[in-house]
mmCIF file of C-alpha atoms in Angstrom:
data_model
loop_
_atom_site.group_PDB
_atom_site.id
_atom_site.type_symbol
_atom_site.label_atom_id
_atom_site.label_comp_id
_atom_site.label_asym_id
_atom_site.label_seq_id
_atom_site.Cartn_x
_atom_site.Cartn_y
_atom_site.Cartn_z
ATOM 1 C CA MET T 1 -0.085 0.237 -0.211
ATOM 2 C CA LYS T 2 1.211 3.493 -0.073
ATOM 3 C CA LEU T 3 3.336 5.793 1.970
ATOM 4 C CA ARG T 4 1.901 5.884 4.910
ATOM 5 C CA VAL T 5 2.372 7.366 8.244
ATOM 6 C CA PRO T 6 1.636 4.530 10.686
ATOM 7 C CA ILE T 7 -1.978 4.586 12.848
ATOM 8 C CA ALA T 8 0.139 5.221 15.609
ATOM 9 C CA VAL T 9 2.264 8.343 14.259
ATOM 10 C CA ALA T 10 -0.892 9.641 12.946
ATOM 11 C CA GLY T 11 -2.235 9.590 15.619
ATOM 12 C CA LEU T 12 -0.068 11.816 17.289
ATOM 13 C CA LEU T 13 -0.168 14.056 13.921
ATOM 14 C CA ALA T 14 -4.326 13.950 14.587
ATOM 15 C CA LEU T 15 -6.135 17.332 15.287
ATOM 16 C CA ALA T 16 -9.604 17.277 16.911
ATOM 17 C CA LEU T 17 -11.914 17.384 14.929
ATOM 18 C CA THR T 18 -13.542 21.492 14.336
ATOM 19 C CA GLY T 19 -16.924 22.332 14.550
ATOM 20 C CA CYS T 20 -18.031 22.356 10.868
ATOM 21 C CA SER T 21 -19.353 25.421 9.590
ATOM 22 C CA SER T 22 -22.462 25.202 8.941
ATOM 23 C CA GLY T 23 -24.885 22.845 6.704
ATOM 24 C CA SER T 24 -25.632 18.598 6.449
ATOM 25 C CA GLY T 25 -22.805 16.602 6.404
ATOM 26 C CA GLY T 26 -19.608 19.386 6.720
ATOM 27 C CA SER T 27 -20.516 21.459 3.632
ATOM 28 C CA ALA T 28 -21.371 25.155 3.668
ATOM 29 C CA SER T 29 -22.294 27.261 0.177
ATOM 30 C CA ASP T 30 -20.934 31.120 0.598
ATOM 31 C CA SER T 31 -22.592 34.205 -2.093
ATOM 32 C CA ASN T 32 -20.509 32.642 -4.904
ATOM 33 C CA GLY T 33 -22.252 29.484 -5.231
ATOM 34 C CA VAL T 34 -18.360 27.511 -3.447
ATOM 35 C CA THR T 35 -18.777 24.799 -1.571
ATOM 36 C CA THR T 36 -16.682 24.142 1.877
ATOM 37 C CA LEU T 37 -16.615 20.388 2.154
ATOM 38 C CA LYS T 38 -14.888 19.175 5.112
ATOM 39 C CA VAL T 39 -12.032 16.537 3.924
ATOM 40 C CA GLY T 40 -10.805 13.532 7.437
ATOM 41 C CA THR T 41 -7.528 12.152 6.893
ATOM 42 C CA ILE T 42 -5.732 9.960 9.156
ATOM 43 C CA GLY T 43 -2.394 11.741 8.419
ATOM 44 C CA LEU T 44 -1.398 9.606 5.330
ATOM 45 C CA SER T 45 1.303 10.954 2.706
ATOM 46 C CA SER T 46 -0.395 10.007 0.233
ATOM 47 C CA ASP T 47 -2.848 12.760 1.285
ATOM 48 C CA ALA T 48 -0.667 14.416 -0.918
ATOM 49 C CA ALA T 49 -2.902 14.527 -3.691
ATOM 50 C CA LEU T 50 -5.444 16.114 -0.996
ATOM 51 C CA GLN T 51 -3.031 18.966 -0.892
ATOM 52 C CA ILE T 52 -2.053 19.147 -4.552
ATOM 53 C CA GLY T 53 -5.389 19.191 -5.641
ATOM 54 C CA ILE T 54 -6.246 22.280 -2.815
ATOM 55 C CA THR T 55 -3.075 24.016 -4.510
ATOM 56 C CA LYS T 56 -3.343 23.562 -7.790
ATOM 57 C CA GLY T 57 -6.885 24.485 -7.216
ATOM 58 C CA PHE T 58 -8.122 21.684 -9.333
ATOM 59 C CA PHE T 59 -11.271 22.298 -6.464
ATOM 60 C CA LYS T 60 -11.446 25.743 -6.747
ATOM 61 C CA ASP T 61 -12.121 25.034 -10.987
ATOM 62 C CA GLU T 62 -14.484 22.984 -9.293
ATOM 63 C CA LYS T 63 -16.404 25.969 -6.990
ATOM 64 C CA LEU T 64 -15.072 23.795 -3.779
ATOM 65 C CA ASN T 65 -13.577 24.883 -1.026
ATOM 66 C CA VAL T 66 -11.657 21.557 0.463
ATOM 67 C CA GLN T 67 -10.853 22.156 4.526
ATOM 68 C CA VAL T 68 -8.462 19.145 5.591
ATOM 69 C CA SER T 69 -9.475 18.029 9.424
ATOM 70 C CA THR T 70 -7.096 14.302 10.165
ATOM 71 C CA VAL T 71 -8.635 11.717 12.650
ATOM 72 C CA ALA T 72 -6.769 9.557 14.868
ATOM 73 C CA ASN T 73 -8.355 6.492 13.084
ATOM 74 C CA PRO T 74 -10.230 5.813 9.942
ATOM 75 C CA PRO T 75 -13.262 3.884 12.674
ATOM 76 C CA ALA T 76 -13.515 7.299 13.812
ATOM 77 C CA GLY T 77 -13.942 8.967 10.738
ATOM 78 C CA ILE T 78 -16.334 7.102 9.559
ATOM 79 C CA ALA T 79 -18.302 7.917 12.536
ATOM 80 C CA ALA T 80 -17.915 12.130 12.250
ATOM 81 C CA ALA T 81 -19.151 10.915 8.173
ATOM 82 C CA GLN T 82 -21.379 8.722 8.700
ATOM 83 C CA SER T 83 -22.463 11.523 12.066
ATOM 84 C CA GLY T 84 -22.440 15.064 9.628
ATOM 85 C CA GLN T 85 -19.200 16.538 10.959
ATOM 86 C CA LEU T 86 -17.630 16.225 7.910
ATOM 87 C CA ALA T 87 -18.117 15.764 4.551
ATOM 88 C CA LEU T 88 -15.924 12.779 3.139
ATOM 89 C CA THR T 89 -13.852 10.501 5.225
ATOM 90 C CA TYR T 90 -10.665 8.183 4.049
ATOM 91 C CA ALA T 91 -10.952 4.739 5.589
ATOM 92 C CA PRO T 92 -8.965 1.444 3.834
ATOM 93 C CA SER T 93 -11.703 -0.787 1.921
ATOM 94 C CA ILE T 94 -11.051 -3.494 5.057
ATOM 95 C CA PRO T 95 -13.550 -0.903 7.779
ATOM 96 C CA VAL T 96 -15.777 0.629 4.437
ATOM 97 C CA ILE T 97 -16.591 -3.071 4.422
ATOM 98 C CA ASN T 98 -17.690 -3.900 7.891
ATOM 99 C CA ALA T 99 -18.955 -0.699 8.247
ATOM 100 C CA ILE T 100 -21.565 -2.075 5.594
ATOM 101 C CA SER T 101 -21.639 -5.089 6.789
ATOM 102 C CA GLN T 102 -22.902 -3.725 9.917
ATOM 103 C CA GLY T 103 -25.795 -1.813 8.597
ATOM 104 C CA VAL T 104 -23.431 1.993 8.349
ATOM 105 C CA PRO T 105 -25.294 3.284 4.797
ATOM 106 C CA LEU T 106 -21.874 4.330 3.694
ATOM 107 C CA LYS T 107 -21.073 6.325 -0.705
ATOM 108 C CA VAL T 108 -18.229 5.539 -1.284
ATOM 109 C CA VAL T 109 -16.631 8.511 -4.124
ATOM 110 C CA ALA T 110 -13.332 8.632 -4.843
ATOM 111 C CA GLY T 111 -10.750 6.074 -4.981
ATOM 112 C CA ALA T 112 -6.786 7.888 -2.647
ATOM 113 C CA ASP T 113 -4.325 5.133 -3.203
ATOM 114 C CA GLY T 114 -4.453 1.899 -3.940
ATOM 115 C CA TYR T 115 -1.983 -0.755 -6.644
ATOM 116 C CA GLU T 116 -1.413 -0.056 -10.157
ATOM 117 C CA PRO T 117 -2.403 -2.777 -12.126
ATOM 118 C CA SER T 118 -1.035 -5.783 -11.079
ATOM 119 C CA SER T 119 0.861 -6.171 -14.742
ATOM 120 C CA GLU T 120 2.713 -2.696 -14.131
ATOM 121 C CA GLN T 121 3.864 -4.064 -10.575
ATOM 122 C CA PRO T 122 8.033 -4.927 -10.409
ATOM 123 C CA LYS T 123 8.248 -8.579 -9.584
ATOM 124 C CA ASP T 124 9.787 -6.930 -5.912
ATOM 125 C CA LEU T 125 6.658 -6.588 -3.908
ATOM 126 C CA SER T 126 8.304 -4.991 -1.384
ATOM 127 C CA LYS T 127 8.767 -1.620 -4.127
ATOM 128 C CA VAL T 128 5.209 -0.576 -3.770
ATOM 129 C CA ASP T 129 3.811 -1.822 -0.627
ATOM 130 C CA ASP T 130 5.541 0.198 2.766
ATOM 131 C CA THR T 131 3.711 -2.839 4.660
ATOM 132 C CA GLY T 132 5.440 -5.609 5.860
ATOM 133 C CA LEU T 133 5.926 -9.339 7.951
ATOM 134 C CA PHE T 134 9.120 -9.303 9.643
ATOM 135 C CA VAL T 135 10.975 -11.656 11.383
ATOM 136 C CA PRO T 136 14.274 -11.672 13.523
ATOM 137 C CA LYS T 137 17.452 -11.883 12.731
ATOM 138 C CA GLY T 138 19.187 -15.241 12.535
ATOM 139 C CA SER T 139 15.269 -16.443 12.605
ATOM 140 C CA SER T 140 14.536 -20.103 11.076
ATOM 141 C CA ILE T 141 11.183 -19.272 9.308
ATOM 142 C CA THR T 142 11.554 -19.423 5.868
ATOM 143 C CA SER T 143 7.991 -18.830 5.189
ATOM 144 C CA ALA T 144 4.372 -17.465 6.304
ATOM 145 C CA LYS T 145 3.456 -21.562 6.465
ATOM 146 C CA ASP T 146 5.864 -21.563 9.664
ATOM 147 C CA LEU T 147 4.196 -19.176 11.468
ATOM 148 C CA ASP T 148 1.590 -22.398 12.565
ATOM 149 C CA GLY T 149 0.873 -21.529 16.181
ATOM 150 C CA LYS T 150 3.782 -18.963 15.952
ATOM 151 C CA THR T 151 3.044 -15.772 18.085
ATOM 152 C CA ILE T 152 2.809 -12.505 15.344
ATOM 153 C CA ALA T 153 2.605 -8.653 16.278
ATOM 154 C CA VAL T 154 -0.216 -6.750 14.817
ATOM 155 C CA PRO T 155 -0.839 -3.161 16.155
ATOM 156 C CA ALA T 156 -5.409 -4.655 15.710
ATOM 157 C CA ARG T 157 -7.578 -7.103 15.758
ATOM 158 C CA LYS T 158 -9.230 -7.589 13.542
ATOM 159 C CA ALA T 159 -8.532 -4.980 11.361
ATOM 160 C CA GLN T 160 -6.080 -4.753 8.058
ATOM 161 C CA MET T 161 -2.639 -6.528 8.916
ATOM 162 C CA GLU T 162 -3.960 -9.150 10.699
ATOM 163 C CA VAL T 163 -7.034 -10.312 7.937
ATOM 164 C CA THR T 164 -3.985 -9.407 5.205
ATOM 165 C CA ILE T 165 -1.950 -11.491 7.064
ATOM 166 C CA THR T 166 -3.675 -13.831 7.239
ATOM 167 C CA GLN T 167 -4.446 -14.482 3.552
ATOM 168 C CA VAL T 168 -0.930 -14.864 3.434
ATOM 169 C CA ILE T 169 -0.159 -17.483 6.158
ATOM 170 C CA LYS T 170 -3.710 -19.483 3.853
ATOM 171 C CA ASP T 171 -1.775 -18.434 0.678
ATOM 172 C CA ALA T 172 1.213 -20.273 1.446
ATOM 173 C CA GLY T 173 -0.794 -23.575 3.403
ATOM 174 C CA GLY T 174 -0.096 -22.533 6.170
ATOM 175 C CA ASP T 175 -3.400 -22.113 9.305
ATOM 176 C CA PRO T 176 -3.311 -19.052 10.993
ATOM 177 C CA SER T 177 -5.937 -20.388 13.601
ATOM 178 C CA THR T 178 -3.355 -21.372 15.047
ATOM 179 C CA VAL T 179 -1.385 -18.256 14.842
ATOM 180 C CA LYS T 180 -1.202 -16.583 18.435
ATOM 181 C CA TRP T 181 -2.454 -12.313 17.298
ATOM 182 C CA MET T 182 -0.915 -10.213 19.855
ATOM 183 C CA VAL T 183 -1.256 -6.346 20.008
ATOM 184 C CA LEU T 184 1.786 -4.001 20.245
ATOM 185 C CA ASP T 185 2.176 -0.285 18.478
ATOM 186 C CA PHE T 186 4.579 -0.482 15.641
ATOM 187 C CA ALA T 187 7.858 1.044 17.758
ATOM 188 C CA SER T 188 7.116 -1.743 20.745
ATOM 189 C CA ALA T 189 6.996 -4.629 18.239
ATOM 190 C CA VAL T 190 9.863 -3.393 16.475
ATOM 191 C CA GLN T 191 12.043 -4.008 19.821
ATOM 192 C CA ALA T 192 9.986 -7.120 20.556
ATOM 193 C CA LEU T 193 11.207 -8.706 17.131
ATOM 194 C CA LYS T 194 14.323 -7.406 18.032
ATOM 195 C CA THR T 195 14.701 -8.665 21.640
ATOM 196 C CA GLY T 196 12.132 -12.644 19.880
ATOM 197 C CA ARG T 197 9.533 -11.943 22.212
ATOM 198 C CA VAL T 198 7.512 -12.373 18.661
ATOM 199 C CA ASP T 199 8.071 -14.652 16.266
ATOM 200 C CA ALA T 200 6.925 -11.696 13.196
ATOM 201 C CA ALA T 201 5.612 -8.227 13.070
ATOM 202 C CA ALA T 202 3.288 -6.692 10.468
ATOM 203 C CA LEU T 203 5.100 -2.741 10.314
ATOM 204 C CA VAL T 204 4.826 -0.657 8.132
ATOM 205 C CA SER T 205 7.344 2.019 6.439
ATOM 206 C CA PRO T 206 8.840 4.327 8.633
ATOM 207 C CA PHE T 207 9.554 1.223 11.014
ATOM 208 C CA THR T 208 10.089 -1.826 8.409
ATOM 209 C CA SER T 209 13.526 0.285 7.674
ATOM 210 C CA GLU T 210 14.365 0.663 11.404
ATOM 211 C CA ALA T 211 13.868 -3.674 11.478
ATOM 212 C CA VAL T 212 15.968 -3.987 8.813
ATOM 213 C CA THR T 213 18.122 -2.054 9.801
ATOM 214 C CA ASP T 214 17.933 -4.138 13.363
ATOM 215 C CA GLY T 215 18.591 -7.375 10.997
ATOM 216 C CA ALA T 216 15.030 -8.407 11.279
ATOM 217 C CA THR T 217 13.933 -10.417 6.968
ATOM 218 C CA LEU T 218 11.586 -9.261 5.601
ATOM 219 C CA LEU T 219 9.110 -12.847 5.112
ATOM 220 C CA ALA T 220 5.728 -11.219 2.870
ATOM 221 C CA SER T 221 3.984 -8.169 1.410
ATOM 222 C CA PRO T 222 1.146 -8.452 3.107
ATOM 223 C CA GLY T 223 -0.856 -5.238 1.612
ATOM 224 C CA VAL T 224 -0.411 -5.975 -2.332
ATOM 225 C CA ALA T 225 -0.809 -9.455 -1.788
ATOM 226 C CA PHE T 226 -4.126 -8.908 -0.638
ATOM 227 C CA PHE T 227 -5.343 -6.260 -2.842
ATOM 228 C CA LYS T 228 -3.451 -7.510 -5.635
ATOM 229 C CA GLU T 229 -4.144 -3.993 -7.033
ATOM 230 C CA GLY T 230 -6.563 -1.000 -8.305
ATOM 231 C CA ALA T 231 -7.969 1.225 -4.920
ATOM 232 C CA VAL T 232 -7.880 0.284 -1.525
ATOM 233 C CA GLY T 233 -7.960 3.654 0.414
ATOM 234 C CA LEU T 234 -11.032 5.504 0.074
ATOM 235 C CA TYR T 235 -12.970 8.981 0.359
ATOM 236 C CA VAL T 236 -16.104 7.812 1.157
ATOM 237 C CA ALA T 237 -19.077 9.777 2.870
ATOM 238 C CA GLY T 238 -22.189 9.488 4.970
ATOM 239 C CA GLN T 239 -25.862 9.452 3.904
ATOM 240 C CA SER T 240 -27.036 12.688 4.745
ATOM 241 C CA THR T 241 -24.571 14.501 2.768
ATOM 242 C CA VAL T 242 -24.837 11.931 -0.504
ATOM 243 C CA GLN T 243 -28.635 12.933 -0.144
ATOM 244 C CA SER T 244 -27.878 16.740 0.637
ATOM 245 C CA GLU T 245 -24.550 17.287 -1.905
ATOM 246 C CA THR T 246 -24.489 14.620 -4.090
ATOM 247 C CA PRO T 247 -23.482 17.571 -7.038
ATOM 248 C CA SER T 248 -20.350 19.052 -4.185
ATOM 249 C CA LEU T 249 -19.548 15.525 -4.183
ATOM 250 C CA GLU T 250 -18.898 14.184 -8.114
ATOM 251 C CA ALA T 251 -17.184 17.436 -8.022
ATOM 252 C CA PHE T 252 -15.132 16.749 -5.777
ATOM 253 C CA GLN T 253 -14.766 13.325 -7.615
ATOM 254 C CA ARG T 254 -13.781 15.351 -10.505
ATOM 255 C CA GLY T 255 -10.990 17.170 -9.234
ATOM 256 C CA ILE T 256 -10.306 14.425 -6.757
ATOM 257 C CA TYR T 257 -8.993 11.772 -9.995
ATOM 258 C CA LYS T 258 -7.365 15.076 -11.091
ATOM 259 C CA ALA T 259 -4.892 15.415 -8.508
ATOM 260 C CA ASN T 260 -4.093 11.830 -8.339
ATOM 261 C CA ALA T 261 -3.542 11.720 -11.840
ATOM 262 C CA TYR T 262 -1.591 14.842 -11.064
ATOM 263 C CA CYS T 263 0.687 13.059 -9.063
ATOM 264 C CA ASP T 264 1.084 9.863 -10.638
ATOM 265 C CA ALA T 265 2.364 11.887 -13.116
ATOM 266 C CA HIS T 266 4.885 14.029 -10.506
ATOM 267 C CA LEU T 267 5.907 11.105 -8.244
ATOM 268 C CA ALA T 268 8.895 13.655 -7.304
ATOM 269 C CA GLU T 269 6.938 16.488 -6.780
ATOM 270 C CA CYS T 270 3.814 14.604 -4.194
ATOM 271 C CA GLN T 271 6.542 12.733 -2.475
ATOM 272 C CA GLN T 272 8.042 16.068 -0.953
ATOM 273 C CA VAL T 273 4.251 17.138 -0.400
ATOM 274 C CA GLY T 274 3.647 13.915 1.290
ATOM 275 C CA ALA T 275 7.360 14.501 3.933
ATOM 276 C CA ASP T 276 6.152 18.193 4.400
ATOM 277 C CA LEU T 277 2.301 16.722 5.416
ATOM 278 C CA THR T 278 3.884 14.221 7.299
ATOM 279 C CA LYS T 279 6.867 15.774 8.851
ATOM 280 C CA GLN T 280 8.939 13.007 7.457
ATOM 281 C CA PRO T 281 12.426 13.057 6.007
ATOM 282 C CA LEU T 282 12.197 12.602 1.978
ATOM 283 C CA SER T 283 14.277 10.045 2.277
ATOM 284 C CA VAL T 284 11.775 7.558 5.071
ATOM 285 C CA ILE T 285 8.406 8.937 2.269
ATOM 286 C CA GLN T 286 10.483 7.190 -0.891
ATOM 287 C CA ALA T 287 12.537 3.777 0.918
ATOM 288 C CA GLY T 288 8.233 3.449 1.678
ATOM 289 C CA GLY T 289 7.397 2.131 -1.533
ATOM 290 C CA VAL T 290 5.949 4.106 -4.318
ATOM 291 C CA THR T 291 2.684 5.187 -4.407
ATOM 292 C CA TYR T 292 -0.070 5.198 -6.819
ATOM 293 C CA TRP T 293 -2.453 7.307 -6.647
ATOM 294 C CA PRO T 294 -6.358 5.596 -8.561
ATOM 295 C CA THR T 295 -8.415 7.466 -10.978
ATOM 296 C CA ALA T 296 -11.388 5.071 -10.735
ATOM 297 C CA VAL T 297 -12.701 2.464 -7.621
ATOM 298 C CA ALA T 298 -13.676 -0.535 -9.645
ATOM 299 C CA PRO T 299 -16.669 -2.570 -8.355
ATOM 300 C CA GLU T 300 -13.661 -5.579 -8.505
ATOM 301 C CA ASP T 301 -11.563 -3.490 -5.463
ATOM 302 C CA LEU T 302 -14.319 -3.476 -3.030
ATOM 303 C CA SER T 303 -15.786 -6.749 -4.290
ATOM 304 C CA ARG T 304 -12.687 -8.753 -4.462
ATOM 305 C CA VAL T 305 -12.731 -7.640 -0.664
ATOM 306 C CA ASN T 306 -15.578 -8.144 0.511
ATOM 307 C CA THR T 307 -15.332 -12.324 -1.171
ATOM 308 C CA GLN T 308 -12.626 -12.445 0.933
ATOM 309 C CA LEU T 309 -13.167 -11.335 4.346
ATOM 310 C CA VAL T 310 -15.963 -13.810 4.035
ATOM 311 C CA GLN T 311 -13.214 -16.601 3.127
ATOM 312 C CA LEU T 312 -11.515 -15.615 6.124
ATOM 313 C CA GLY T 313 -13.903 -15.706 8.577
ATOM 314 C CA PHE T 314 -13.857 -12.050 9.453
ATOM 315 C CA LEU T 315 -17.598 -11.994 8.052
ATOM 316 C CA ALA T 316 -20.074 -13.345 8.471
ATOM 317 C CA LYS T 317 -21.871 -13.237 5.345
ATOM 318 C CA PRO T 318 -20.961 -10.796 1.830
ATOM 319 C CA ALA T 319 -21.269 -6.863 3.183
ATOM 320 C CA ASN T 320 -24.640 -5.511 0.643
ATOM 321 C CA LEU T 321 -22.415 -3.333 -2.018
ATOM 322 C CA ASP T 322 -25.132 -2.663 -4.719
ATOM 323 C CA ASN T 323 -24.514 1.249 -5.605
ATOM 324 C CA VAL T 324 -22.491 2.053 -3.301
ATOM 325 C CA ILE T 325 -19.759 3.742 -5.486
ATOM 326 C CA LEU T 326 -20.975 7.585 -6.726
ATOM 327 C CA LYS T 327 -21.284 7.155 -9.877
#
């Protein structure tokens, strides 16, 4: 997945949501017909495209004034969008589908980040995936299948890392039900890996670089292994915003896709913007994998994840994704 600041770091960047100016869905229009949309993010370097859309005037061309608020994590953003505090929020497809399966009426407005088409990906998938499954220096574990019965550090239970690693273990012929999951923040996971407290750890950039420095071995790139290709990070809106602001959401979709295409064509410039936004060294951003900004959300980007969540036992039945994507 894209060069992202982990939630642990994003939390440090989190700002309290300020009150929306007026109107439903965190939106309001002025006398000149310019609509203000409040958009939530979790402080990722891939937010560069959103910032580019603002600074290059792509949203202004659509008569939008986009205001960005950082939230602590995707579920918090989804809750804010659903309640109308935010017009839109960033969230990966897994928490979005989980929320929809629980009856939360969300609309997918646009793709925020993801993986380029499989046919265009390099053989070394770590170059496009900023997540990694690592084992300690000198470990006898050489395959995800060897993780049966082992202890793996993840930042949260039943969330993206556990889901994607479960798929990796299953694909390797292992039994993920035997894994002992240990919840650790990324910094603690690196230390646990170093001291042998865990047999493996799920990490994201920049913690992946720290693990490599300690001599840890990359066992798998679980993000791209699970999602394959297409949109992963999404901009979603709650029901009240969809009902009252559909033309503004369509305008946002046009503006962000123009920005996404710009960043795909001007990677170095957008990596610098991402470094500035996250206050990370540019070298760390560049080492975390090549960001891909999608210019569409294909139905299969969601249906593939929906099916896998059921097959892996994270959902009892597929979520209803009919008409979930804003056309």
